[in-house]
Coordinates of C-alpha atoms in Angstrom, one line a residue:
Chain G
X24 CA 257.0 164.3 92.8
X25 CA 254.3 166.8 91.9
X26 CA 250.9 166.0 90.5
X27 CA 252.0 166.9 87.0
X28 CA 254.9 164.4 87.1
X29 CA 252.5 161.7 88.6
X30 CA 249.9 162.2 85.8
X31 CA 252.5 162.6 83.0
X32 CA 254.3 159.5 84.1
X33 CA 251.1 157.5 84.3
X34 CA 250.1 158.6 80.8
X35 CA 253.5 157.6 79.5
X36 CA 253.3 154.2 81.2
X37 CA 249.8 153.7 79.9
X38 CA 250.9 154.4 76.3
X39 CA 253.5 151.7 76.7
X40 CA 251.1 149.2 78.2
X41 CA 250.6 146.2 75.9
X42 CA 247.1 145.4 74.7
X43 CA 247.5 141.8 75.9
X44 CA 247.2 143.1 79.4
X45 CA 245.2 146.3 78.9
X46 CA 242.3 144.8 77.0
X47 CA 241.4 142.0 79.4
X48 CA 241.8 144.3 82.4
X49 CA 239.5 146.9 80.9
X50 CA 237.0 144.2 80.1
X51 CA 237.2 143.0 83.7
X52 CA 236.5 146.5 85.0
X53 CA 233.5 146.6 82.7
X54 CA 232.4 143.1 83.9
X55 CA 232.6 144.4 87.5
X56 CA 230.4 147.4 87.0
X57 CA 228.0 145.8 84.5
X58 CA 224.5 145.4 86.1
X59 CA 222.5 142.2 85.6
X60 CA 219.0 141.6 86.9
X61 CA 219.7 138.3 88.7
X62 CA 221.4 138.7 92.1
X63 CA 223.1 135.3 91.7
X64 CA 224.5 136.2 88.3
X65 CA 225.5 139.7 89.6
X66 CA 227.4 137.9 92.4
X67 CA 229.2 135.8 89.8
X68 CA 230.2 138.7 87.6
X69 CA 231.5 140.7 90.5
X70 CA 233.6 137.7 91.8
X71 CA 234.9 137.0 88.4
X72 CA 235.8 140.6 87.8
X73 CA 237.5 141.0 91.1
X74 CA 239.3 137.7 90.8
X75 CA 240.7 138.5 87.3
X76 CA 241.9 141.9 88.5
X77 CA 243.3 141.0 91.9
X78 CA 245.2 137.8 91.2
X79 CA 248.2 138.4 88.9
X80 CA 248.0 136.8 85.5
X81 CA 244.5 135.5 85.8
X82 CA 243.3 138.2 83.4
X83 CA 245.0 136.1 80.7
X84 CA 243.3 132.9 81.7
X85 CA 241.1 131.3 79.1
X86 CA 239.2 129.5 81.9
X87 CA 238.4 132.8 83.6
X88 CA 237.0 134.1 80.3
X89 CA 235.1 130.9 79.6
X90 CA 233.5 131.2 83.1
X91 CA 232.6 134.8 82.4
X92 CA 231.1 133.8 79.0
X93 CA 229.1 131.1 80.7
X94 CA 227.7 133.5 83.3
X95 CA 226.6 136.0 80.6
X96 CA 225.4 133.1 78.5
X97 CA 223.1 131.9 81.3
X98 CA 221.7 135.4 81.4
X99 CA 220.8 135.2 77.7
X100 CA 219.1 131.8 78.3
X101 CA 217.2 133.0 81.3
X102 CA 216.0 136.1 79.5
X103 CA 214.7 134.2 76.5
X104 CA 214.8 136.6 73.7
X105 CA 214.2 139.7 75.9
X106 CA 217.7 140.9 76.4
X107 CA 219.0 144.2 75.1
X108 CA 221.8 144.1 72.5
X109 CA 224.6 145.0 74.9
X110 CA 223.8 141.9 76.9
X111 CA 224.7 139.8 73.8
X112 CA 227.7 141.9 72.9
X113 CA 229.4 141.5 76.3
X114 CA 228.8 137.8 76.1
X115 CA 230.4 137.5 72.6
X116 CA 233.3 139.7 73.7
X117 CA 234.1 137.5 76.7
X118 CA 233.9 134.5 74.3
X119 CA 236.3 136.3 72.0
X120 CA 238.8 136.7 74.9
X121 CA 238.4 133.0 75.9
X122 CA 239.2 132.0 72.3
X123 CA 242.1 134.5 72.1
X124 CA 243.7 133.4 75.3
X125 CA 243.6 129.8 74.1
X126 CA 245.9 130.7 71.2
X127 CA 249.7 131.4 71.2
X128 CA 249.2 134.9 70.0
X129 CA 246.1 136.3 71.8
X130 CA 246.8 139.9 70.9
X131 CA 246.7 139.1 67.2
X132 CA 243.5 137.2 67.7
X133 CA 241.6 139.9 69.6
X134 CA 242.9 142.5 67.2
X135 CA 241.0 140.7 64.4
X136 CA 238.0 139.8 66.6
X137 CA 237.6 143.4 67.9
X138 CA 237.7 144.9 64.3
X139 CA 235.3 142.3 62.8
X140 CA 232.8 142.3 65.8
X141 CA 232.6 146.1 65.6
X142 CA 232.2 146.0 61.8
X143 CA 229.4 143.3 61.9
X144 CA 227.7 144.9 64.9
X145 CA 227.5 148.2 63.0
X146 CA 226.5 146.5 59.8
X147 CA 223.4 145.0 61.5
X148 CA 222.7 148.3 63.2
X149 CA 222.9 150.1 59.8
X150 CA 220.7 147.4 58.2
X151 CA 218.0 147.9 60.8
X152 CA 218.0 151.6 60.6
X153 CA 218.4 152.1 56.9
X154 CA 216.4 149.1 55.5
X155 CA 214.5 146.9 57.9
X156 CA 212.8 149.5 60.1
X157 CA 210.0 151.4 58.5
X158 CA 210.1 154.4 60.8
X159 CA 213.7 155.4 61.1
X160 CA 214.9 157.4 58.0
X161 CA 211.5 159.2 57.9
X162 CA 212.4 160.7 61.3
X163 CA 209.4 159.2 63.0
X164 CA 211.5 157.2 65.5
X165 CA 213.5 160.2 66.7
X166 CA 210.4 162.5 66.6
X167 CA 208.6 160.2 69.1
X168 CA 211.8 159.7 71.1
X169 CA 212.3 163.5 71.5
X170 CA 208.7 163.9 72.7
X171 CA 208.5 160.9 74.9
X172 CA 211.9 159.4 76.0
X173 CA 213.0 160.7 79.4
X174 CA 216.6 160.3 78.4
X175 CA 216.3 162.9 75.6
X176 CA 214.4 165.5 77.7
X177 CA 217.3 167.9 78.0
X178 CA 218.1 167.7 74.2
X179 CA 214.4 168.5 73.5
X180 CA 214.3 171.4 76.0
X181 CA 217.6 172.8 74.5
X182 CA 216.9 172.7 70.8
X183 CA 213.3 171.6 70.5
X184 CA 211.9 175.1 70.3
X185 CA 209.9 175.8 73.4
X186 CA 208.8 172.5 74.9
X187 CA 208.8 172.8 78.7
X188 CA 209.3 170.0 81.3
X189 CA 205.6 170.1 82.0
X190 CA 204.6 169.6 78.4
X191 CA 207.1 166.7 77.9
X192 CA 205.7 165.1 81.1
X193 CA 202.2 165.4 79.6
X194 CA 203.5 163.7 76.4
X195 CA 204.9 160.8 78.5
X196 CA 201.6 160.5 80.4
X197 CA 199.7 160.3 77.2
X198 CA 201.9 157.5 75.9
X199 CA 201.5 155.6 79.2
X200 CA 197.7 156.0 78.8
X201 CA 197.9 154.7 75.3
X202 CA 199.8 151.6 76.6
X203 CA 197.2 150.9 79.3
X204 CA 194.9 148.4 77.7
X205 CA 192.2 149.1 80.3
X206 CA 191.7 152.6 79.0
X207 CA 190.9 151.4 75.5
X208 CA 192.6 154.2 73.7
X209 CA 193.5 153.8 70.1
X210 CA 195.6 156.9 69.6
X211 CA 197.0 160.0 71.3
X212 CA 198.2 163.3 69.9
X213 CA 201.4 164.7 71.5
X214 CA 202.5 168.3 71.7
X215 CA 205.4 169.0 69.3
X216 CA 207.1 172.1 67.7
X217 CA 208.1 172.8 64.1
X218 CA 211.8 172.3 65.1
X219 CA 211.4 168.7 66.3
X220 CA 210.9 167.1 62.9
X221 CA 214.0 168.6 61.1
X222 CA 216.0 167.8 64.3
X223 CA 214.7 164.2 64.1
X224 CA 215.6 163.9 60.4
X225 CA 219.1 165.2 61.1
X226 CA 219.6 162.8 64.0
X227 CA 218.4 159.9 62.0
X228 CA 220.5 160.5 58.9
X229 CA 223.6 161.5 60.8
X230 CA 223.4 158.2 62.8
X231 CA 222.8 155.9 59.8
X232 CA 225.5 157.6 57.8
X233 CA 228.2 157.4 60.6
X234 CA 227.2 153.8 61.3
X235 CA 227.5 152.9 57.7
X236 CA 231.0 154.6 57.6
X237 CA 232.1 152.6 60.7
X238 CA 230.8 149.4 59.1
X239 CA 232.8 149.9 55.9
X240 CA 236.0 151.1 57.6
X241 CA 236.0 148.2 60.1
X242 CA 235.0 145.4 57.6
X243 CA 237.4 146.4 54.8
X244 CA 240.8 144.6 55.0
X245 CA 243.1 146.3 57.5
X246 CA 245.8 147.2 54.9
X247 CA 243.2 149.1 52.8
X248 CA 242.1 151.5 55.6
X249 CA 244.4 153.9 57.5
X250 CA 244.1 153.2 61.2
X251 CA 243.4 156.8 62.0
X252 CA 240.3 156.8 59.8
X253 CA 239.0 153.6 61.3
X254 CA 239.6 154.7 64.9
X255 CA 238.5 158.3 64.2
X256 CA 235.1 157.1 62.8
X257 CA 234.4 155.0 65.9
X258 CA 235.5 157.7 68.3
X259 CA 233.4 160.3 66.4
X260 CA 230.3 158.0 66.5
X261 CA 230.8 157.5 70.2
X262 CA 231.2 161.1 71.4
X263 CA 228.3 162.3 69.2
X264 CA 225.8 159.5 69.6
X265 CA 226.2 159.0 73.4
X266 CA 225.9 162.7 74.0
X267 CA 222.3 162.4 72.9
X268 CA 221.4 158.9 74.0
X269 CA 223.7 158.0 76.9
X270 CA 223.8 154.2 76.6
X271 CA 226.8 153.6 78.8
X272 CA 226.9 149.8 78.6
X273 CA 227.1 149.6 74.8
X274 CA 229.4 152.5 74.5
X275 CA 232.0 151.2 77.0
X276 CA 232.1 147.7 75.4
X277 CA 232.6 149.4 72.0
X278 CA 235.5 151.3 73.5
X279 CA 237.2 148.2 74.8
X280 CA 236.7 146.5 71.5
X281 CA 238.1 149.6 69.8
X282 CA 241.2 149.3 72.0
X283 CA 241.6 145.6 71.2
X284 CA 241.8 146.2 67.4
X285 CA 244.5 148.9 67.7
X286 CA 248.0 148.2 66.4
X287 CA 250.8 147.6 69.1
X288 CA 252.4 151.0 68.3
X289 CA 249.2 153.0 68.7
X290 CA 249.4 153.8 72.4
X291 CA 248.1 157.3 71.7
X292 CA 245.0 155.9 70.1
X293 CA 244.3 153.6 73.0
X294 CA 244.6 156.6 75.3
X295 CA 242.0 158.4 73.1
X296 CA 239.6 155.4 73.5
X297 CA 240.0 155.5 77.3
X298 CA 239.3 159.3 77.3
X299 CA 236.3 158.7 75.1
X300 CA 235.2 156.1 77.8
X301 CA 235.4 158.9 80.4
X302 CA 233.3 161.1 78.2
X303 CA 230.6 158.3 77.8
X304 CA 230.5 157.9 81.6
X305 CA 230.3 161.7 81.9
X306 CA 227.3 161.8 79.5
X307 CA 225.6 159.1 81.5
X308 CA 226.0 160.5 85.0
X309 CA 226.5 164.3 84.8
X310 CA 223.4 166.2 83.8
X311 CA 225.4 168.6 81.6
X312 CA 222.6 169.0 79.1
X313 CA 220.2 169.9 81.9
X314 CA 222.7 172.5 83.1
X315 CA 223.1 174.0 79.6
X316 CA 219.3 173.9 78.9
X317 CA 218.6 175.8 82.2
X318 CA 220.9 178.6 81.2
X319 CA 220.1 178.8 77.5
X320 CA 216.4 178.3 77.4
Chain S
X299 CA 239.9 119.7 54.1
X300 CA 241.3 120.3 57.6
X301 CA 240.2 123.5 59.1
X302 CA 243.0 125.7 60.6
X303 CA 242.4 125.6 64.4
X304 CA 243.8 129.0 64.9
X305 CA 241.4 130.6 62.3
X306 CA 238.4 128.7 63.7
X307 CA 239.2 129.8 67.2
X308 CA 239.8 133.4 66.2
X309 CA 236.6 133.7 64.1
X310 CA 234.3 131.7 66.3
X311 CA 232.9 134.6 68.3
X312 CA 232.5 136.7 65.2
X313 CA 230.5 133.8 63.6
X314 CA 228.4 133.5 66.8
X315 CA 227.6 137.2 66.7
X316 CA 226.6 137.1 63.1
X317 CA 224.4 134.0 63.5
X318 CA 222.6 135.3 66.5
X319 CA 221.9 138.6 64.6
X320 CA 220.6 136.7 61.6
X321 CA 218.4 134.5 63.8
X322 CA 217.0 137.7 65.4
X323 CA 216.2 139.2 62.0
X324 CA 214.5 136.0 61.1
X325 CA 212.4 136.0 64.3
X326 CA 211.5 139.6 63.7
X327 CA 210.3 138.7 60.2
X328 CA 208.5 135.5 61.0
X329 CA 207.2 136.2 64.6
X330 CA 207.3 140.0 64.9
X331 CA 210.0 140.0 67.6
X332 CA 210.8 143.5 68.7
X333 CA 214.0 144.7 66.9
X334 CA 215.2 146.1 70.3
X335 CA 215.7 142.6 71.7
X336 CA 217.4 139.4 70.6
X337 CA 220.9 140.4 69.7
X338 CA 220.2 141.8 66.2
X339 CA 221.4 145.3 67.0
X340 CA 218.1 146.9 66.1
X341 CA 218.0 149.1 69.2
X342 CA 217.2 152.7 68.5
X343 CA 216.1 151.9 64.9
X344 CA 212.3 151.9 65.4
X345 CA 209.5 152.9 67.8
X346 CA 208.5 149.2 67.8
X347 CA 210.0 148.5 71.3
X348 CA 208.6 146.3 74.0
X349 CA 207.8 149.3 76.3
X350 CA 205.6 150.7 73.5
X351 CA 203.8 147.4 72.8
X352 CA 200.5 146.4 74.5
X353 CA 199.2 143.0 75.3
X354 CA 195.4 142.7 75.4
X355 CA 193.3 139.7 76.4
X356 CA 189.7 139.7 75.3
X357 CA 187.3 137.2 76.8
X358 CA 184.1 136.3 75.0
X359 CA 181.0 134.4 76.2
X360 CA 177.9 134.0 74.0
X361 CA 179.3 136.6 71.6
X362 CA 179.8 139.3 74.3
X363 CA 183.4 140.5 74.6
X364 CA 185.1 141.9 77.7
X365 CA 188.7 143.1 78.2
X366 CA 190.4 140.9 80.8
X367 CA 192.4 142.8 83.5
X368 CA 195.7 140.9 84.0
X369 CA 197.2 140.3 87.4
X370 CA 200.5 142.2 88.1
X371 CA 202.2 138.8 88.7
X372 CA 201.8 138.1 85.0
X373 CA 203.8 141.2 84.1
X374 CA 206.9 139.1 83.2
X375 CA 204.9 136.8 80.9
X376 CA 203.3 139.9 79.4
X377 CA 206.7 141.4 78.6
X378 CA 208.0 138.1 77.1
X379 CA 204.9 137.8 74.9
X380 CA 205.0 141.4 73.8
X381 CA 208.7 141.0 72.9
X382 CA 208.2 137.8 70.9
X383 CA 204.5 137.1 70.1
X384 CA 204.7 133.7 68.6
X385 CA 201.2 132.2 68.0
X386 CA 201.9 129.1 70.1
X387 CA 203.0 131.2 73.1
X388 CA 199.9 133.3 72.8
X389 CA 197.8 130.2 72.8
X390 CA 199.7 128.7 75.8
X391 CA 199.1 132.0 77.6
X392 CA 195.4 131.8 76.9
X393 CA 195.3 128.2 78.1
X394 CA 197.0 129.2 81.3
X395 CA 194.5 132.0 81.9
X396 CA 191.6 129.6 81.5
X397 CA 192.7 128.0 84.8
X398 CA 191.9 131.2 86.7
X399 CA 188.6 131.1 88.7
X400 CA 187.4 134.5 87.4
X401 CA 187.4 133.2 83.8
X402 CA 185.4 130.0 84.6
X403 CA 182.4 131.1 82.6
X404 CA 184.4 132.3 79.6
X405 CA 184.2 130.3 76.3
X406 CA 187.0 132.0 74.3
X407 CA 190.1 134.0 75.0
X408 CA 191.7 136.2 72.3
X409 CA 195.3 137.3 73.1
X410 CA 196.4 140.3 71.1
X411 CA 199.7 142.2 70.8
X412 CA 199.7 145.8 69.6
X413 CA 202.5 148.1 68.7
X414 CA 202.8 151.9 68.6
X415 CA 203.2 153.7 65.4
X416 CA 204.0 157.4 65.2
X417 CA 203.1 159.9 62.5
X418 CA 205.4 162.9 62.6
X419 CA 203.0 165.1 60.4
X420 CA 200.2 164.9 63.0
X421 CA 202.4 164.1 66.1
X422 CA 200.0 161.2 66.7
X423 CA 200.9 157.9 68.2
X424 CA 198.4 155.1 67.4
X425 CA 198.2 151.4 68.2
X426 CA 198.3 148.9 65.4
X427 CA 197.5 145.2 65.9
X428 CA 200.6 143.1 65.4
X429 CA 199.4 139.5 66.2
X430 CA 196.5 137.7 67.8
X431 CA 195.6 134.2 68.7
X432 CA 192.3 132.8 69.8
X433 CA 191.8 129.8 72.0
X434 CA 188.5 128.2 72.9
X435 CA 188.1 126.4 76.2
X436 CA 187.1 123.2 74.5
X437 CA 190.3 123.1 72.4

């Protein structure tokens, strides 16, 4: 068989894979690659991930998922309240699978859990951005991020209107000086361009609007929202947001949860989520914006 | 009324997610926890993140104030306090610092947490005091 037949056959077999096996296996892959600070906990997550993938049927074991939840739960306890959000989300998702696999119809359970957890997660994200934070909709958050956050350097170079690597490095040095209590600085002025603020406003408003749309589409009753709208909104959010801010951990867990909430007949949609996962990993590891910026700027 | 076990089991992780997020919003409101931490999904919503917060310790003796240079081994504690600056934790930190030899002559320690605010119009980032707690050696 040629490569075309191999790939075509694999895609067809993937589309017919049942979520009851696909969802836990994808989650285990994520558990395997997910980095935690503690080497003991990292050992535990790797062993659990490998065990669930290697031993047939264990990926459906509620005990495996309880153990994984416990490991991530210990991480939350040890971190106090200092853990980033995806650390909590992976814990709650493992708990969801533990609960689902203790029921007669796990697929039905994690279809509901995936949809609601995505909906509530986006509701809180929208609430923070649109209401609770005082510097988001004004564009101030993104403005500082474009001038200071090393993850956004290439976006800033590409469409920021003339900010060089050296200037951005100076901005980051100024912020480091501001943070250094021994220097006693009260404020620093960064170098910006006229394009940055409109770009910041656009980024802020696009994000809060798309997150609000995802919130509504995922929290409304299933029968009131066409599946293509719900899935389309999450996929659109993912491929646009993570192109700018490549947060792979959060993105991949969202994709797994997105797959979990698909209907049994939506093999094509599940394939779209997997391809979106590849895109998120691409954003994270391939400096494509740097390549584009070098040629355009 | 008997709860349906299947529904409870299905919705439990959703309820846990929501409760933790609500607790985090409450901690942010009452104790100025950074929105980036704590499971409230406030990441990328504000410049008020731990890496842009500053912890300052000011020692005073006979009215004279001096900034205390903290040892690198206290970096973990600094980060935890900056993330969630509860007054009792700031006081405990000050109490712990009093045990250091170099602060033997100090009467009072003031622990301050500052956050960074950014003004787009002027492209200026400035520090704004978030919380402080003062602890006297005699207390």
